[in-house]
Amino acid sequence: MSTSVIVPAAGSGTRLGENTPKAFVDLAGRTILARTVDAVQSSDRIDLDRIVVVVPDELTERTRAELSGSACPIDVIVGGAERTDSVRAGLARATGEYVLVHDAARPFTPAAVFERVVGALRAGHRAVVPGLPVVDTLKRVDGDRRVLQTVDRSVLRAIQTPQGFHADALAQAYAATDDVATDDAGLAERAGIDVHVVDGDPDAFKITTPWDLRLARAIAKGWD
Ligand code: C5P
């Protein structure tokens, strides 16, 4: 079954504290986005139709130039104010039976994670997310930082991307609402679609904070 991958890369990345939109920050000589697009193509067990990269308006030409050597067809399009808007724009270009959505900010995601997600789609799940057990103790707090409750972490998972969908399920999820969500499976859940969790991987971490960026730069140096 052929697969499109939408890579939302249109965020400003203000939590990172760099002057460049997050996906365009340098990691040991290459942008986060270029490394992520490589990761998307790292498995030869996925029948990849196209990659739809969603970027800020002013960075479309630069992105096309940077990704022009890719083996897989790449569409570069303009994103929106919220992540959900950017994915919605990408969805209009997606082709194939399966659609994956993979954050541009997760450049070290192993091929095995993409394969686990697609494997679960092939097995019949309509929506699939990679997740990790939560290792820290979790507490619910109020606005005054008072602890209200310790939460049972054994039933929780930290959810990553790529998130995979049968194309009709993702279209159904996005057609059902104009709400925004921090991930695509959240919209699928609201549309009544069952979401299945496969094992994620610590290497699929999202670069969000300056500490994440330091870690990513150290990893990138080791990888090259
Ligand atoms: O902000 P956050 O780290 O959750 O963003 C996750 C991904 O969504 C990033 O790759 C970011 O570039 C992308 N995004 C987007 N359009 C937005 C906001 C975020 O494509 N308006």
mmCIF file of C-alpha atoms and ligand atoms in Angstrom:
data_model
loop_
_atom_site.group_PDB
_atom_site.id
_atom_site.type_symbol
_atom_site.label_atom_id
_atom_site.label_comp_id
_atom_site.label_asym_id
_atom_site.label_seq_id
_atom_site.Cartn_x
_atom_site.Cartn_y
_atom_site.Cartn_z
ATOM 1 C CA MET A 1 0.000 0.000 0.000
ATOM 2 C CA SER A 2 1.456 3.370 -0.910
ATOM 3 C CA THR A 3 2.062 6.005 1.730
ATOM 4 C CA SER A 4 2.368 9.788 1.872
ATOM 5 C CA VAL A 5 4.180 11.482 4.729
ATOM 6 C CA ILE A 6 3.192 14.997 5.793
ATOM 7 C CA VAL A 7 6.020 16.821 7.584
ATOM 8 C CA PRO A 8 4.696 19.919 9.390
ATOM 9 C CA ALA A 9 7.630 22.332 9.636
ATOM 10 C CA ALA A 10 5.850 25.680 9.791
ATOM 11 C CA GLY A 11 6.178 26.315 13.533
ATOM 12 C CA SER A 12 8.050 29.340 14.863
ATOM 13 C CA GLY A 13 9.809 27.355 17.592
ATOM 14 C CA THR A 14 9.745 30.192 20.112
ATOM 15 C CA ARG A 15 10.457 27.772 23.010
ATOM 16 C CA LEU A 16 13.810 26.977 21.395
ATOM 17 C CA GLY A 17 15.049 30.557 21.751
ATOM 18 C CA GLU A 18 16.735 30.647 18.297
ATOM 19 C CA ASN A 19 16.050 33.385 15.717
ATOM 20 C CA THR A 20 15.215 30.896 12.967
ATOM 21 C CA PRO A 21 12.005 28.822 12.681
ATOM 22 C CA LYS A 22 12.765 25.559 14.484
ATOM 23 C CA ALA A 23 12.918 23.243 11.464
ATOM 24 C CA PHE A 24 15.578 25.479 9.878
ATOM 25 C CA VAL A 25 17.944 25.518 12.837
ATOM 26 C CA ASP A 26 21.361 24.009 12.079
ATOM 27 C CA LEU A 27 22.366 20.621 13.497
ATOM 28 C CA ALA A 28 26.047 20.030 12.755
ATOM 29 C CA GLY A 29 25.916 21.407 9.203
ATOM 30 C CA ARG A 30 22.394 20.426 8.107
ATOM 31 C CA THR A 31 18.974 21.734 9.078
ATOM 32 C CA ILE A 32 16.716 19.813 11.434
ATOM 33 C CA LEU A 33 14.242 19.539 8.525
ATOM 34 C CA ALA A 34 16.787 18.041 6.082
ATOM 35 C CA ARG A 35 17.704 15.405 8.664
ATOM 36 C CA THR A 36 14.044 14.637 9.332
ATOM 37 C CA VAL A 37 13.303 14.221 5.615
ATOM 38 C CA ASP A 38 16.200 11.724 5.475
ATOM 39 C CA ALA A 39 14.719 9.834 8.432
ATOM 40 C CA VAL A 40 11.342 9.655 6.671
ATOM 41 C CA GLN A 41 13.073 7.907 3.744
ATOM 42 C CA SER A 42 15.272 5.631 5.849
ATOM 43 C CA SER A 43 13.169 2.465 5.564
ATOM 44 C CA ASP A 44 13.073 0.438 2.357
ATOM 45 C CA ARG A 45 10.056 -1.476 3.701
ATOM 46 C CA ILE A 46 7.632 1.416 3.185
ATOM 47 C CA ASP A 47 6.175 2.118 -0.247
ATOM 48 C CA LEU A 48 6.656 5.889 -0.127
ATOM 49 C CA ASP A 49 4.522 7.829 -2.618
ATOM 50 C CA ARG A 50 5.480 11.402 -1.699
ATOM 51 C CA ILE A 51 6.570 13.645 1.138
ATOM 52 C CA VAL A 52 4.597 16.853 1.723
ATOM 53 C CA VAL A 53 6.712 19.376 3.613
ATOM 54 C CA VAL A 54 4.765 22.280 5.145
ATOM 55 C CA VAL A 55 6.814 25.416 5.818
ATOM 56 C CA PRO A 56 6.458 29.155 6.535
ATOM 57 C CA ASP A 57 5.653 31.209 3.406
ATOM 58 C CA GLU A 58 9.045 32.937 3.225
ATOM 59 C CA LEU A 59 10.959 29.632 3.328
ATOM 60 C CA THR A 60 9.344 27.696 0.461
ATOM 61 C CA GLU A 61 12.023 28.448 -2.153
ATOM 62 C CA ARG A 62 14.884 27.752 0.221
ATOM 63 C CA THR A 63 13.254 24.448 1.245
ATOM 64 C CA ARG A 64 12.740 23.354 -2.366
ATOM 65 C CA ALA A 65 16.396 24.051 -3.085
ATOM 66 C CA GLU A 66 17.637 22.235 0.028
ATOM 67 C CA LEU A 67 15.534 19.128 -0.549
ATOM 68 C CA SER A 68 15.952 18.983 -4.339
ATOM 69 C CA GLY A 69 18.292 15.970 -4.204
ATOM 70 C CA SER A 70 15.704 13.714 -2.570
ATOM 71 C CA ALA A 71 14.967 10.331 -4.142
ATOM 72 C CA CYS A 72 11.255 10.563 -3.257
ATOM 73 C CA PRO A 73 8.964 13.262 -4.784
ATOM 74 C CA ILE A 74 8.660 16.189 -2.367
ATOM 75 C CA ASP A 75 5.898 18.830 -2.367
ATOM 76 C CA VAL A 76 6.762 21.997 -0.448
ATOM 77 C CA ILE A 77 3.689 23.998 0.594
ATOM 78 C CA VAL A 78 2.806 26.871 2.932
ATOM 79 C CA GLY A 79 1.523 26.135 6.445
ATOM 80 C CA GLY A 80 -0.840 27.935 8.798
ATOM 81 C CA ALA A 81 -0.990 29.570 12.215
ATOM 82 C CA GLU A 82 -1.538 26.326 14.142
ATOM 83 C CA ARG A 83 -0.005 22.889 13.626
ATOM 84 C CA THR A 84 -3.486 21.605 12.761
ATOM 85 C CA ASP A 85 -3.748 24.214 9.961
ATOM 86 C CA SER A 86 -0.394 23.100 8.571
ATOM 87 C CA VAL A 87 -1.351 19.414 8.587
ATOM 88 C CA ARG A 88 -4.721 20.243 7.008
ATOM 89 C CA ALA A 89 -2.882 21.993 4.162
ATOM 90 C CA GLY A 90 -0.638 18.938 3.767
ATOM 91 C CA LEU A 91 -3.585 16.577 3.746
ATOM 92 C CA ALA A 92 -4.944 18.244 0.598
ATOM 93 C CA ARG A 93 -1.769 17.069 -1.220
ATOM 94 C CA ALA A 94 -1.483 13.572 0.268
ATOM 95 C CA THR A 95 -1.913 10.560 -2.003
ATOM 96 C CA GLY A 96 -1.957 6.807 -1.366
ATOM 97 C CA GLU A 97 -3.785 4.497 1.023
ATOM 98 C CA TYR A 98 -1.895 5.519 4.155
ATOM 99 C CA VAL A 99 -0.915 8.963 5.431
ATOM 100 C CA LEU A 100 1.725 9.481 8.105
ATOM 101 C CA VAL A 101 2.229 12.789 9.873
ATOM 102 C CA HIS A 102 5.740 13.286 11.226
ATOM 103 C CA ASP A 103 6.952 16.379 13.109
ATOM 104 C CA ALA A 104 9.890 18.104 11.435
ATOM 105 C CA ALA A 105 11.336 18.477 14.924
ATOM 106 C CA ARG A 106 12.035 14.714 15.355
ATOM 107 C CA PRO A 107 15.109 14.215 13.103
ATOM 108 C CA PHE A 108 16.499 11.037 14.694
ATOM 109 C CA THR A 109 13.381 8.885 14.462
ATOM 110 C CA PRO A 110 14.566 5.344 13.593
ATOM 111 C CA ALA A 111 13.306 3.485 10.515
ATOM 112 C CA ALA A 112 11.912 0.820 12.849
ATOM 113 C CA VAL A 113 9.364 3.277 14.274
ATOM 114 C CA PHE A 114 8.065 4.117 10.777
ATOM 115 C CA GLU A 115 7.905 0.370 10.076
ATOM 116 C CA ARG A 116 5.996 -0.398 13.282
ATOM 117 C CA VAL A 117 3.425 2.300 12.501
ATOM 118 C CA VAL A 118 2.934 1.144 8.907
ATOM 119 C CA GLY A 119 2.894 -2.507 10.041
ATOM 120 C CA ALA A 120 -0.026 -1.765 12.373
ATOM 121 C CA LEU A 121 -1.853 0.079 9.555
ATOM 122 C CA ARG A 122 -1.342 -2.962 7.325
ATOM 123 C CA ALA A 123 -2.729 -5.138 10.131
ATOM 124 C CA GLY A 124 -5.965 -3.148 9.925
ATOM 125 C CA HIS A 125 -5.673 -0.397 12.555
ATOM 126 C CA ARG A 126 -7.037 2.867 11.104
ATOM 127 C CA ALA A 127 -5.009 5.167 13.344
ATOM 128 C CA VAL A 128 -1.638 4.317 14.912
ATOM 129 C CA VAL A 129 0.691 6.282 17.187
ATOM 130 C CA PRO A 130 4.105 5.442 18.693
ATOM 131 C CA GLY A 131 4.253 5.820 22.465
ATOM 132 C CA LEU A 132 6.674 5.401 25.349
ATOM 133 C CA PRO A 133 5.985 4.528 28.981
ATOM 134 C CA VAL A 134 6.254 7.552 31.269
ATOM 135 C CA VAL A 135 9.262 7.253 33.591
ATOM 136 C CA ASP A 136 8.814 10.226 35.939
ATOM 137 C CA THR A 137 6.251 10.315 38.718
ATOM 138 C CA LEU A 138 3.354 12.495 37.594
ATOM 139 C CA LYS A 139 1.388 14.831 39.854
ATOM 140 C CA ARG A 140 -1.648 16.966 39.149
ATOM 141 C CA VAL A 141 -1.158 20.504 40.550
ATOM 142 C CA ASP A 142 -3.329 23.608 40.928
ATOM 143 C CA GLY A 143 -2.534 27.220 39.951
ATOM 144 C CA ASP A 144 -0.728 27.753 43.291
ATOM 145 C CA ARG A 145 1.604 24.802 42.610
ATOM 146 C CA ARG A 146 -0.127 22.733 45.295
ATOM 147 C CA VAL A 147 -0.125 19.011 44.573
ATOM 148 C CA LEU A 148 -3.655 17.705 44.212
ATOM 149 C CA GLN A 149 -2.942 14.110 43.279
ATOM 150 C CA THR A 150 -0.300 11.615 42.163
ATOM 151 C CA VAL A 151 -1.382 10.152 38.828
ATOM 152 C CA ASP A 152 -1.092 6.432 37.981
ATOM 153 C CA ARG A 153 1.598 6.522 35.288
ATOM 154 C CA SER A 154 1.230 2.843 34.362
ATOM 155 C CA VAL A 155 -1.786 3.686 32.182
ATOM 156 C CA LEU A 156 -0.115 6.672 30.490
ATOM 157 C CA ARG A 157 2.037 6.880 27.343
ATOM 158 C CA ALA A 158 4.083 9.794 25.973
ATOM 159 C CA ILE A 159 3.022 9.946 22.324
ATOM 160 C CA GLN A 160 5.448 10.682 19.482
ATOM 161 C CA THR A 161 5.259 10.817 15.699
ATOM 162 C CA PRO A 162 5.051 9.448 12.992
ATOM 163 C CA GLN A 163 1.314 9.062 13.520
ATOM 164 C CA GLY A 164 -0.225 6.897 10.826
ATOM 165 C CA PHE A 165 -3.729 6.724 9.395
ATOM 166 C CA HIS A 166 -5.706 5.059 6.692
ATOM 167 C CA ALA A 167 -6.163 8.107 4.436
ATOM 168 C CA ASP A 168 -9.948 8.099 4.810
ATOM 169 C CA ALA A 169 -9.666 8.068 8.614
ATOM 170 C CA LEU A 170 -7.407 11.146 8.725
ATOM 171 C CA ALA A 171 -9.660 12.946 6.221
ATOM 172 C CA GLN A 172 -12.678 12.020 8.390
ATOM 173 C CA ALA A 173 -10.938 13.309 11.537
ATOM 174 C CA TYR A 174 -10.054 16.650 9.929
ATOM 175 C CA ALA A 175 -13.487 17.033 8.288
ATOM 176 C CA ALA A 176 -15.213 16.504 11.641
ATOM 177 C CA THR A 177 -13.792 19.570 13.378
ATOM 178 C CA ASP A 178 -12.174 22.995 13.097
ATOM 179 C CA ASP A 179 -10.613 22.555 16.534
ATOM 180 C CA VAL A 180 -6.876 22.580 17.045
ATOM 181 C CA ALA A 181 -5.041 19.695 18.713
ATOM 182 C CA THR A 182 -1.429 19.023 19.696
ATOM 183 C CA ASP A 183 -1.462 15.831 17.636
ATOM 184 C CA ASP A 184 -3.476 14.316 14.809
ATOM 185 C CA ALA A 185 -4.615 11.256 16.734
ATOM 186 C CA GLY A 186 -6.355 13.673 19.113
ATOM 187 C CA LEU A 187 -8.650 14.717 16.280
ATOM 188 C CA ALA A 188 -9.171 11.071 15.290
ATOM 189 C CA GLU A 189 -10.179 10.232 18.881
ATOM 190 C CA ARG A 190 -12.713 13.082 18.866
ATOM 191 C CA ALA A 191 -14.131 11.703 15.594
ATOM 192 C CA GLY A 192 -14.674 8.324 17.284
ATOM 193 C CA ILE A 193 -11.812 6.532 15.513
ATOM 194 C CA ASP A 194 -9.929 3.913 17.579
ATOM 195 C CA VAL A 195 -6.247 4.784 17.957
ATOM 196 C CA HIS A 196 -3.689 1.984 18.446
ATOM 197 C CA VAL A 197 -0.343 2.492 20.213
ATOM 198 C CA VAL A 198 2.894 0.819 19.040
ATOM 199 C CA ASP A 199 6.290 1.126 20.731
ATOM 200 C CA GLY A 200 7.996 4.473 20.217
ATOM 201 C CA ASP A 201 11.723 5.104 20.629
ATOM 202 C CA PRO A 202 13.670 7.599 22.768
ATOM 203 C CA ASP A 203 15.595 8.638 19.610
ATOM 204 C CA ALA A 204 12.299 9.970 18.201
ATOM 205 C CA PHE A 205 12.325 12.780 20.782
ATOM 206 C CA LYS A 206 11.026 16.189 19.693
ATOM 207 C CA ILE A 207 13.414 19.134 19.755
ATOM 208 C CA THR A 208 11.504 21.716 21.768
ATOM 209 C CA THR A 209 13.756 23.366 24.371
ATOM 210 C CA PRO A 210 17.359 24.695 24.289
ATOM 211 C CA TRP A 211 18.388 21.540 26.199
ATOM 212 C CA ASP A 212 16.854 19.348 23.464
ATOM 213 C CA LEU A 213 18.837 21.324 20.880
ATOM 214 C CA ARG A 214 22.118 20.764 22.761
ATOM 215 C CA LEU A 215 21.338 17.041 22.922
ATOM 216 C CA ALA A 216 20.424 16.965 19.208
ATOM 217 C CA ARG A 217 23.659 18.720 18.225
ATOM 218 C CA ALA A 218 25.698 16.230 20.250
ATOM 219 C CA ILE A 219 23.871 13.310 18.621
ATOM 220 C CA ALA A 220 24.261 14.818 15.124
ATOM 221 C CA LYS A 221 28.030 15.156 15.586
ATOM 222 C CA GLY A 222 28.201 11.501 16.579
ATOM 223 C CA TRP A 223 26.058 10.411 13.632
ATOM 224 C CA ASP A 224 27.991 12.152 10.844
HETATM 225 O O1 C5P B 1 5.307 23.366 18.426
HETATM 226 P P1 C5P B 1 5.548 21.891 18.286
HETATM 227 O O2 C5P B 1 6.934 21.491 18.637
HETATM 228 O O3 C5P B 1 4.513 21.032 18.956
HETATM 229 O O4 C5P B 1 5.374 21.601 16.729
HETATM 230 C C1 C5P B 1 5.411 20.292 16.217
HETATM 231 C C2 C5P B 1 5.651 20.351 14.719
HETATM 232 O O5 C5P B 1 4.575 21.047 14.088
HETATM 233 C C3 C5P B 1 6.934 21.090 14.356
HETATM 234 O O6 C5P B 1 7.614 20.326 13.367
HETATM 235 C C4 C5P B 1 6.445 22.428 13.841
HETATM 236 O O7 C5P B 1 7.271 23.008 12.846
HETATM 237 C C5 C5P B 1 5.086 22.072 13.241
HETATM 238 N N1 C5P B 1 4.157 23.215 13.193
HETATM 239 C C6 C5P B 1 3.625 23.606 11.957
HETATM 240 N N2 C5P B 1 2.780 24.704 11.893
HETATM 241 C C7 C5P B 1 2.482 25.407 13.002
HETATM 242 C C8 C5P B 1 3.013 25.010 14.271
HETATM 243 C C9 C5P B 1 3.845 23.900 14.328
HETATM 244 O O8 C5P B 1 3.897 22.989 10.930
HETATM 245 N N3 C5P B 1 1.697 26.481 12.893
#
